[in-house]
Amino acid sequence: MNGLDGEMHATPIADTRAAAAAGLRKLRAVGVVGLGYWGPNHIRNLCNLQCADEIFACDLDDRRREHIRKLYPGVAALAEFSKLLDNRAVEAVIVATPVSSHFPMAQAALRAGKSVLVEKPLAMSRAEALELIRLARENRCVLMVGHTFEYSAPVRKIKQLLDSGALGDVFYISSTRANLGLFQRDVNVAWDLATHDISIITMLMGRAPAAVSCQGQSHYRDRTEDVALLTLDFGNSVVAFIHVSWLDPNKIRRTTIVGSRQMLVYDDTAAQEKIRIYDKGVTVHPYYDTYGEFQLSYRYGDIHVPRIEEPEPLKVECEHFIDCVRGGFVPMTDGLSGLRVVSVLEAANESLRNGGLAVPVAFSGGADA
Ligand SMILES: NC(=O)c1ccc[n+]([C@@H]2O[C@H](COP(=O)([O-])OP(=O)(O)OC[C@H]3O[C@@H](n4cnc5c(N)ncnc54)[C@H](O)[C@@H]3O)[C@@H](O)[C@H]2O)c1
């Protein structure tokens, strides 16, 4: 089970939790770098989990450090990342800075022998992601990526339903993630928002798509697309469409999965009943001489809403990271999972610059790294 000894299979959350319950030690210290919009959520979860003797919070911006000091007086705030890395008590670091800094910061942390949870996406290129995987192995550190939705109860329920065959064969998946804002400075909307859908969809499918095409437009900043449409081709007529936008009047986070047996709609903005399973479908009848080539009939069955207990996904993610560091386990969203998503994004970028041409996705699982 110990992924740092060469066995590279991800350890299920239930197993890392069971190991923790059986008595894994507390960490000496853990640090979070980046205290903007998202980083403070990591601080809150780490404080609640009481997983380390000390928690450090790091940001270049005085106001952000002051904000955290006020909220969490027990957390030590510092400006320089290098000081966090120089502290031998710090065993793990969470990187929640802008995407363009993920690679240099994670690289420095791994070189300093710290385990790292990097916010999504893992890096800005396949080459960077591969280097982080290599460094983590070399330094026997845990490398995890913050694909938060893979830790959410609805997404895990959908995975269970798909794996059990309840939906039948997947025909297509369609996902929309739109909102007004938040514009990012260093990446386009695909690298910001579609990262979530790509991680969810590749996790559900259990593989990367063979090819991706992407179209998008920028309306406020040159070459920083604020709206994009991606098509992920999984082969055998299985396709996924992802529409992402920072320029939409409504907040939409909806994924539809159409299977040969049933159809499912996952609405992450719904307060309750996030998943609805529709017993709807199409039946092709055998050939009738008198009735033309073929006949279709449509089935309009019941709608089922599974009951889902939903802990905060980020809490599950943070806890899993800490458990993996404590026990030396390979996380569910490890470096390879990060590489898979970055490989799709890199191909999407190439497609975007070439008028939406289908671009093969260079990812062949463990053989890559
Ligand atoms: N998993 C999720 O659901 C989710 C949600 C939102 C954001 N994110 C990710 O979180 C990361 C941060 O996003 P955000 O919206 O909080 O960004 P942000 O711009 O609001 O905050 C980034 C912070 O990092 C600090 N920073 C930048 N460089 C630094 C350095 N060298 N040393 C110390 N501090 C530095 C900035 O001062 C700023 O306070 C991004 O990677 C984003 O993709 C993930």
Coordinates of C-alpha atoms and ligand atoms in Angstrom, one line a residue:
M1 CA 0.0 0.0 0.0
N2 CA 2.9 2.3 0.6
G3 CA 3.2 4.2 -2.7
L4 CA 6.6 5.7 -1.9
D5 CA 8.2 2.3 -2.1
G6 CA 7.5 1.9 -5.8
E7 CA 3.9 0.6 -5.6
M8 CA 2.1 3.4 -7.5
H9 CA -1.6 2.5 -7.1
A10 CA -3.8 5.2 -5.6
T11 CA -5.1 4.3 -2.2
P12 CA -8.9 4.6 -1.8
I13 CA -10.1 7.2 0.7
A14 CA -11.7 4.5 2.9
D15 CA -8.3 2.8 3.3
T16 CA -6.4 6.0 4.1
R17 CA -9.1 6.9 6.6
A18 CA -9.0 3.4 8.2
A19 CA -5.2 3.6 8.5
A20 CA -5.6 7.0 10.2
A21 CA -8.2 5.7 12.6
A22 CA -5.9 2.8 13.4
G23 CA -3.4 5.4 14.7
L24 CA -1.3 7.4 12.3
R25 CA 0.9 10.1 13.9
K26 CA 0.1 13.8 13.8
L27 CA 2.3 15.9 11.4
R28 CA 4.8 18.3 13.0
A29 CA 3.9 21.2 10.8
V30 CA 2.1 21.9 7.5
G31 CA 2.0 25.1 5.4
V32 CA -0.3 26.8 2.9
V33 CA 1.1 29.2 0.4
G34 CA -1.4 31.6 -1.3
L35 CA -4.0 33.2 0.9
G36 CA -6.2 34.8 -1.8
Y37 CA -9.7 33.5 -2.6
W38 CA -9.0 29.7 -2.2
G39 CA -6.1 29.3 0.2
P40 CA -8.0 30.3 3.3
N41 CA -10.4 27.4 2.7
H42 CA -7.4 25.1 3.1
I43 CA -6.4 26.8 6.3
R44 CA -9.9 26.5 7.7
N45 CA -9.9 22.8 7.0
L46 CA -6.4 22.1 8.3
C47 CA -7.3 23.9 11.6
N48 CA -10.6 21.9 11.9
L49 CA -8.8 18.6 11.2
Q50 CA -6.2 19.3 14.0
C51 CA -3.8 17.3 11.9
A52 CA -0.6 19.1 12.7
D53 CA 1.1 20.6 15.7
E54 CA 1.7 23.8 13.8
I55 CA 0.1 25.5 10.7
F56 CA 1.9 28.1 8.7
A57 CA 0.2 30.5 6.2
C58 CA 2.3 32.2 3.6
D59 CA 1.5 35.1 1.2
L60 CA 3.5 38.0 -0.2
D61 CA 0.5 40.3 0.5
D62 CA 0.4 41.8 4.0
R63 CA -3.3 42.2 4.0
R64 CA -3.9 38.6 3.2
R65 CA -1.6 37.5 6.1
E66 CA -3.4 40.0 8.4
H67 CA -6.7 38.5 7.4
I68 CA -5.6 35.0 8.3
R69 CA -4.0 36.2 11.6
K70 CA -7.4 37.7 12.6
L71 CA -9.4 34.6 11.6
Y72 CA -7.0 32.0 13.0
P73 CA -4.8 33.5 15.8
G74 CA -3.0 30.1 16.2
V75 CA -1.7 30.1 12.6
A76 CA 1.7 31.6 12.0
A77 CA 1.8 33.9 9.0
L78 CA 4.9 34.6 7.0
A79 CA 5.8 36.4 3.7
E80 CA 8.6 34.4 2.2
F81 CA 8.0 30.9 0.8
S82 CA 11.7 30.1 1.3
K83 CA 11.3 30.4 5.0
L84 CA 8.5 27.9 5.0
L85 CA 10.7 25.5 3.0
D86 CA 13.7 26.1 5.3
N87 CA 11.7 25.0 8.4
R88 CA 12.5 21.4 9.0
A89 CA 9.3 20.8 11.0
V90 CA 7.2 21.5 7.9
E91 CA 6.4 18.1 6.3
A92 CA 3.7 19.1 3.8
V93 CA 2.9 22.2 1.8
I94 CA -0.3 23.2 0.0
V95 CA 0.2 25.4 -3.0
A96 CA -2.8 27.7 -3.6
T97 CA -1.1 30.4 -5.7
P98 CA -1.9 31.4 -9.3
V99 CA -1.5 28.6 -11.8
S100 CA 1.7 30.0 -13.4
S101 CA 3.5 29.6 -10.1
H102 CA 2.4 26.0 -9.3
F103 CA 5.4 24.4 -11.0
P104 CA 8.2 26.5 -9.5
M105 CA 6.7 26.4 -6.0
A106 CA 5.9 22.7 -6.1
Q107 CA 9.3 22.0 -7.5
A108 CA 11.0 24.0 -4.7
A109 CA 8.9 22.2 -2.1
L110 CA 9.7 18.7 -3.4
R111 CA 13.4 19.6 -3.6
A112 CA 13.2 20.6 0.0
G113 CA 11.7 17.1 0.8
K114 CA 8.2 18.3 1.5
S115 CA 5.1 16.5 0.4
V116 CA 2.9 18.8 -1.8
L117 CA -0.7 19.3 -2.6
V118 CA -0.9 21.6 -5.6
E119 CA -4.1 23.3 -6.5
K120 CA -5.6 22.5 -9.9
P121 CA -4.3 22.3 -12.6
L122 CA -1.1 20.6 -11.5
A123 CA 1.1 22.6 -13.9
M124 CA 1.1 24.6 -17.1
S125 CA 2.5 21.8 -19.3
R126 CA 3.0 18.1 -19.5
A127 CA 6.8 18.6 -19.2
E128 CA 6.3 20.4 -15.9
A129 CA 3.9 17.8 -14.6
L130 CA 6.3 15.0 -15.5
E131 CA 9.1 16.8 -13.7
L132 CA 7.0 17.1 -10.5
I133 CA 6.2 13.4 -10.7
R134 CA 9.9 12.6 -11.1
L135 CA 10.9 14.8 -8.2
A136 CA 8.3 13.4 -5.9
R137 CA 9.5 9.9 -6.6
E138 CA 13.1 10.8 -6.2
N139 CA 12.5 12.6 -2.9
R140 CA 10.0 10.0 -1.7
C141 CA 7.4 12.7 -1.1
V142 CA 3.6 12.6 -1.7
L143 CA 2.5 14.6 -4.7
M144 CA -1.2 15.3 -4.9
V145 CA -3.3 17.7 -7.1
G146 CA -6.4 19.5 -5.9
H147 CA -9.0 18.0 -8.2
T148 CA -11.6 18.9 -5.6
F149 CA -14.7 17.5 -7.4
E150 CA -13.2 14.0 -7.4
Y151 CA -13.7 14.2 -3.6
S152 CA -17.3 15.3 -3.7
A153 CA -20.0 12.9 -2.8
P154 CA -22.2 13.3 -5.9
V155 CA -19.2 12.7 -8.2
R156 CA -18.2 9.6 -6.2
K157 CA -21.8 8.4 -6.3
I158 CA -21.9 8.8 -10.1
K159 CA -18.7 6.8 -10.4
Q160 CA -20.3 4.0 -8.4
L161 CA -23.4 4.1 -10.6
L162 CA -21.3 4.0 -13.8
D163 CA -19.1 1.2 -12.5
S164 CA -22.1 -0.9 -11.5
G165 CA -23.5 -0.6 -15.0
A166 CA -26.7 1.2 -13.8
L167 CA -26.6 3.7 -16.6
G168 CA -25.5 1.1 -19.2
D169 CA -22.8 2.2 -21.8
V170 CA -22.0 5.9 -21.8
F171 CA -23.1 7.5 -25.0
Y172 CA -22.1 11.0 -24.2
I173 CA -21.5 13.5 -21.4
S174 CA -22.3 17.1 -21.5
S175 CA -21.0 19.6 -19.0
T176 CA -21.5 23.3 -18.4
R177 CA -19.6 25.4 -15.9
A178 CA -20.4 29.1 -16.2
N179 CA -20.5 32.2 -14.1
L180 CA -19.9 35.9 -14.2
G181 CA -16.1 35.9 -13.3
L182 CA -13.8 35.1 -11.7
F183 CA -11.3 36.2 -14.5
Q184 CA -7.9 34.8 -13.9
R185 CA -4.7 36.7 -14.8
D186 CA -2.5 34.0 -16.0
V187 CA -4.7 31.3 -17.6
N188 CA -7.7 31.2 -19.9
V189 CA -11.1 29.8 -18.9
A190 CA -10.3 26.3 -20.1
W191 CA -7.3 26.0 -17.7
D192 CA -9.4 27.6 -14.9
L193 CA -12.8 26.0 -15.2
A194 CA -12.7 23.1 -17.6
T195 CA -10.0 21.6 -15.4
H196 CA -12.8 20.6 -13.1
D197 CA -14.9 19.0 -15.8
I198 CA -11.9 17.2 -17.4
S199 CA -10.9 15.8 -14.0
I200 CA -14.5 14.7 -13.3
I201 CA -15.0 13.2 -16.7
T202 CA -11.7 11.4 -17.0
M203 CA -12.2 10.0 -13.5
L204 CA -15.7 8.8 -14.4
M205 CA -14.5 7.3 -17.7
G206 CA -11.3 5.8 -16.1
R207 CA -9.2 7.1 -18.9
A208 CA -8.1 10.1 -20.9
P209 CA -9.8 10.9 -24.2
A210 CA -8.0 10.0 -27.4
A211 CA -8.3 13.5 -28.9
V212 CA -9.7 16.9 -28.0
S213 CA -10.8 19.9 -29.9
C214 CA -11.4 23.3 -28.5
Q215 CA -12.8 26.6 -29.6
G216 CA -13.0 29.8 -27.7
Q217 CA -13.0 33.5 -27.8
S218 CA -11.5 36.3 -25.7
H219 CA -13.5 39.5 -25.2
Y220 CA -11.5 41.4 -22.6
R221 CA -7.9 40.3 -22.9
D222 CA -5.9 39.1 -25.9
R223 CA -5.4 35.3 -26.1
T224 CA -7.1 34.8 -22.7
E225 CA -10.3 33.1 -23.7
D226 CA -13.2 33.9 -21.5
V227 CA -15.5 31.4 -23.2
A228 CA -14.6 28.0 -24.6
L229 CA -16.1 24.8 -25.9
L230 CA -14.2 21.5 -25.7
T231 CA -15.0 18.2 -27.3
L232 CA -13.3 15.1 -25.8
D233 CA -13.3 12.1 -28.1
F234 CA -13.1 8.9 -26.1
G235 CA -13.4 6.7 -29.2
N236 CA -16.2 4.1 -30.0
S237 CA -18.7 7.0 -30.4
V238 CA -18.3 8.1 -26.8
V239 CA -17.9 11.9 -26.6
A240 CA -17.9 14.6 -23.9
F241 CA -18.7 18.2 -24.5
I242 CA -17.6 20.9 -22.0
H243 CA -18.8 24.5 -22.1
V244 CA -17.0 26.9 -19.8
S245 CA -17.5 30.6 -19.4
W246 CA -16.6 33.5 -17.2
L247 CA -19.2 35.6 -19.0
D248 CA -22.6 34.1 -18.2
P249 CA -25.4 35.8 -16.3
N250 CA -26.1 32.6 -14.4
K251 CA -24.0 30.3 -12.3
I252 CA -24.3 26.9 -13.9
R253 CA -22.5 23.7 -12.9
R254 CA -24.4 20.9 -14.6
T255 CA -23.4 17.6 -16.1
T256 CA -25.6 15.3 -18.1
I257 CA -24.6 11.7 -18.7
V258 CA -26.6 9.8 -21.3
G259 CA -26.2 6.1 -21.0
S260 CA -27.8 3.2 -23.0
R261 CA -30.0 2.2 -20.0
Q262 CA -30.6 5.4 -18.0
M263 CA -29.7 9.1 -18.0
L264 CA -28.4 11.2 -15.2
V265 CA -28.2 14.9 -14.4
Y266 CA -25.9 16.3 -11.8
D267 CA -26.5 19.9 -10.8
D268 CA -23.9 21.0 -8.4
T269 CA -25.7 24.3 -7.7
A270 CA -28.8 22.5 -6.3
A271 CA -29.0 22.8 -2.5
Q272 CA -30.4 19.2 -2.3
E273 CA -31.1 16.5 -4.8
K274 CA -27.9 17.2 -6.8
I275 CA -28.3 13.9 -8.8
R276 CA -31.4 12.8 -10.7
I277 CA -31.5 9.5 -12.5
Y278 CA -34.0 9.4 -15.4
D279 CA -35.2 6.0 -16.5
K280 CA -35.5 7.4 -20.0
G281 CA -34.2 5.9 -23.2
V282 CA -34.7 4.9 -26.7
T283 CA -35.4 1.4 -28.0
V284 CA -34.8 0.3 -31.5
H285 CA -37.4 -2.2 -32.6
P286 CA -36.6 -5.1 -35.0
Y287 CA -37.0 -4.5 -38.7
Y288 CA -40.7 -4.2 -39.9
D289 CA -41.4 -4.8 -43.6
T290 CA -44.4 -2.6 -43.6
Y291 CA -43.0 0.3 -41.6
G292 CA -40.0 1.5 -43.4
E293 CA -36.4 1.0 -42.3
F294 CA -36.6 1.0 -38.5
Q295 CA -38.7 2.2 -35.6
L296 CA -37.7 3.9 -32.4
S297 CA -39.8 4.0 -29.3
Y298 CA -39.1 6.3 -26.3
R299 CA -39.2 5.2 -22.7
Y300 CA -40.4 7.8 -20.1
G301 CA -39.9 6.1 -16.8
D302 CA -39.5 7.2 -13.2
I303 CA -37.0 9.7 -11.9
H304 CA -34.9 8.6 -9.0
V305 CA -33.0 10.8 -6.6
P306 CA -30.4 9.0 -4.6
R307 CA -29.8 10.1 -1.0
I308 CA -26.3 11.5 -0.7
E309 CA -24.5 12.5 2.5
E310 CA -22.3 15.3 1.5
P311 CA -19.3 16.4 3.6
E312 CA -17.4 19.4 2.2
P313 CA -15.3 18.1 -0.7
L314 CA -12.3 20.2 0.3
K315 CA -12.4 18.7 3.8
V316 CA -12.3 15.2 2.3
E317 CA -9.5 16.3 0.0
C318 CA -7.4 17.9 2.8
E319 CA -7.9 15.0 5.1
H320 CA -6.9 12.5 2.3
F321 CA -3.7 14.5 1.6
I322 CA -2.8 14.6 5.3
D323 CA -3.5 10.8 5.7
C324 CA -1.4 10.1 2.6
V325 CA 1.5 12.1 4.0
R326 CA 1.2 10.4 7.4
G327 CA 1.0 6.9 6.0
G328 CA 3.1 7.3 2.8
F329 CA 0.1 6.5 0.6
V330 CA -0.5 7.4 -3.1
P331 CA -3.4 9.8 -3.2
M332 CA -6.5 9.3 -5.3
T333 CA -5.6 12.4 -7.3
D334 CA -1.8 11.8 -7.6
G335 CA 0.7 13.3 -10.0
L336 CA -0.5 11.0 -12.8
S337 CA -4.0 12.2 -12.4
G338 CA -2.7 15.7 -12.6
L339 CA -0.7 14.8 -15.7
R340 CA -3.8 13.3 -17.3
V341 CA -5.7 16.6 -16.9
V342 CA -2.8 18.7 -18.0
S343 CA -2.3 16.5 -21.1
V344 CA -5.9 17.2 -22.1
L345 CA -5.5 20.9 -21.4
E346 CA -2.3 21.1 -23.4
A347 CA -4.0 19.4 -26.4
A348 CA -6.9 21.8 -26.0
N349 CA -4.6 24.8 -26.2
E350 CA -3.0 23.5 -29.4
S351 CA -6.5 23.0 -30.8
L352 CA -7.5 26.5 -29.8
R353 CA -4.6 28.0 -31.6
N354 CA -5.4 25.9 -34.7
G355 CA -9.1 26.8 -35.2
G356 CA -10.5 23.9 -33.2
L357 CA -8.7 21.1 -35.0
A358 CA -8.9 17.7 -33.2
V359 CA -5.5 17.1 -31.4
P360 CA -4.5 13.7 -30.1
V361 CA -4.0 13.6 -26.3
A362 CA -0.6 12.5 -25.3
F363 CA -1.3 10.4 -22.2
S364 CA -0.7 6.7 -21.8
G365 CA -1.1 6.3 -18.1
G366 CA 1.8 5.2 -15.9
A367 CA 4.0 4.6 -19.0
D368 CA 4.3 8.3 -19.4
A369 CA 6.0 9.0 -16.1
Ligands
LIG1 N1 -10.1 23.4 -6.2 C1 -10.9 24.4 -6.4 O1 -12.1 24.2 -6.4 C2 -10.4 25.8 -6.6 C3 -11.2 26.9 -6.5 C4 -10.6 28.1 -6.7 C5 -9.3 28.3 -7.0 N2 -8.5 27.2 -7.1 C6 -7.1 27.3 -7.4 O2 -6.4 27.9 -6.3 C7 -5.3 28.7 -6.8 C8 -5.4 30.1 -6.3 O3 -6.6 30.7 -6.8 P1 -7.2 32.0 -6.1 O4 -8.4 32.3 -6.9 O5 -7.2 31.8 -4.6 O6 -6.1 33.1 -6.5 P2 -5.9 34.5 -5.9 O7 -5.2 35.3 -6.9 O8 -7.1 35.0 -5.2 O9 -4.8 34.2 -4.7 C9 -3.5 33.9 -4.9 C10 -2.6 34.4 -3.7 O10 -1.3 33.9 -3.9 C11 -0.4 34.9 -3.4 N3 0.9 34.7 -4.1 C12 1.2 34.7 -5.4 N4 2.5 34.5 -5.5 C13 3.0 34.2 -4.3 C14 4.3 33.9 -3.8 N5 5.4 33.7 -4.7 N6 4.5 33.7 -2.5 C15 3.5 33.8 -1.6 N7 2.2 34.1 -2.0 C16 2.0 34.3 -3.4 C17 -1.1 36.2 -3.9 O11 -0.6 37.3 -3.1 C18 -2.5 35.9 -3.6 O12 -3.0 36.3 -2.3 C19 -5.3 28.5 -8.3 O13 -4.5 27.5 -8.7 C20 -6.8 28.1 -8.6 O14 -6.8 27.3 -9.8 C21 -9.0 25.9 -6.9

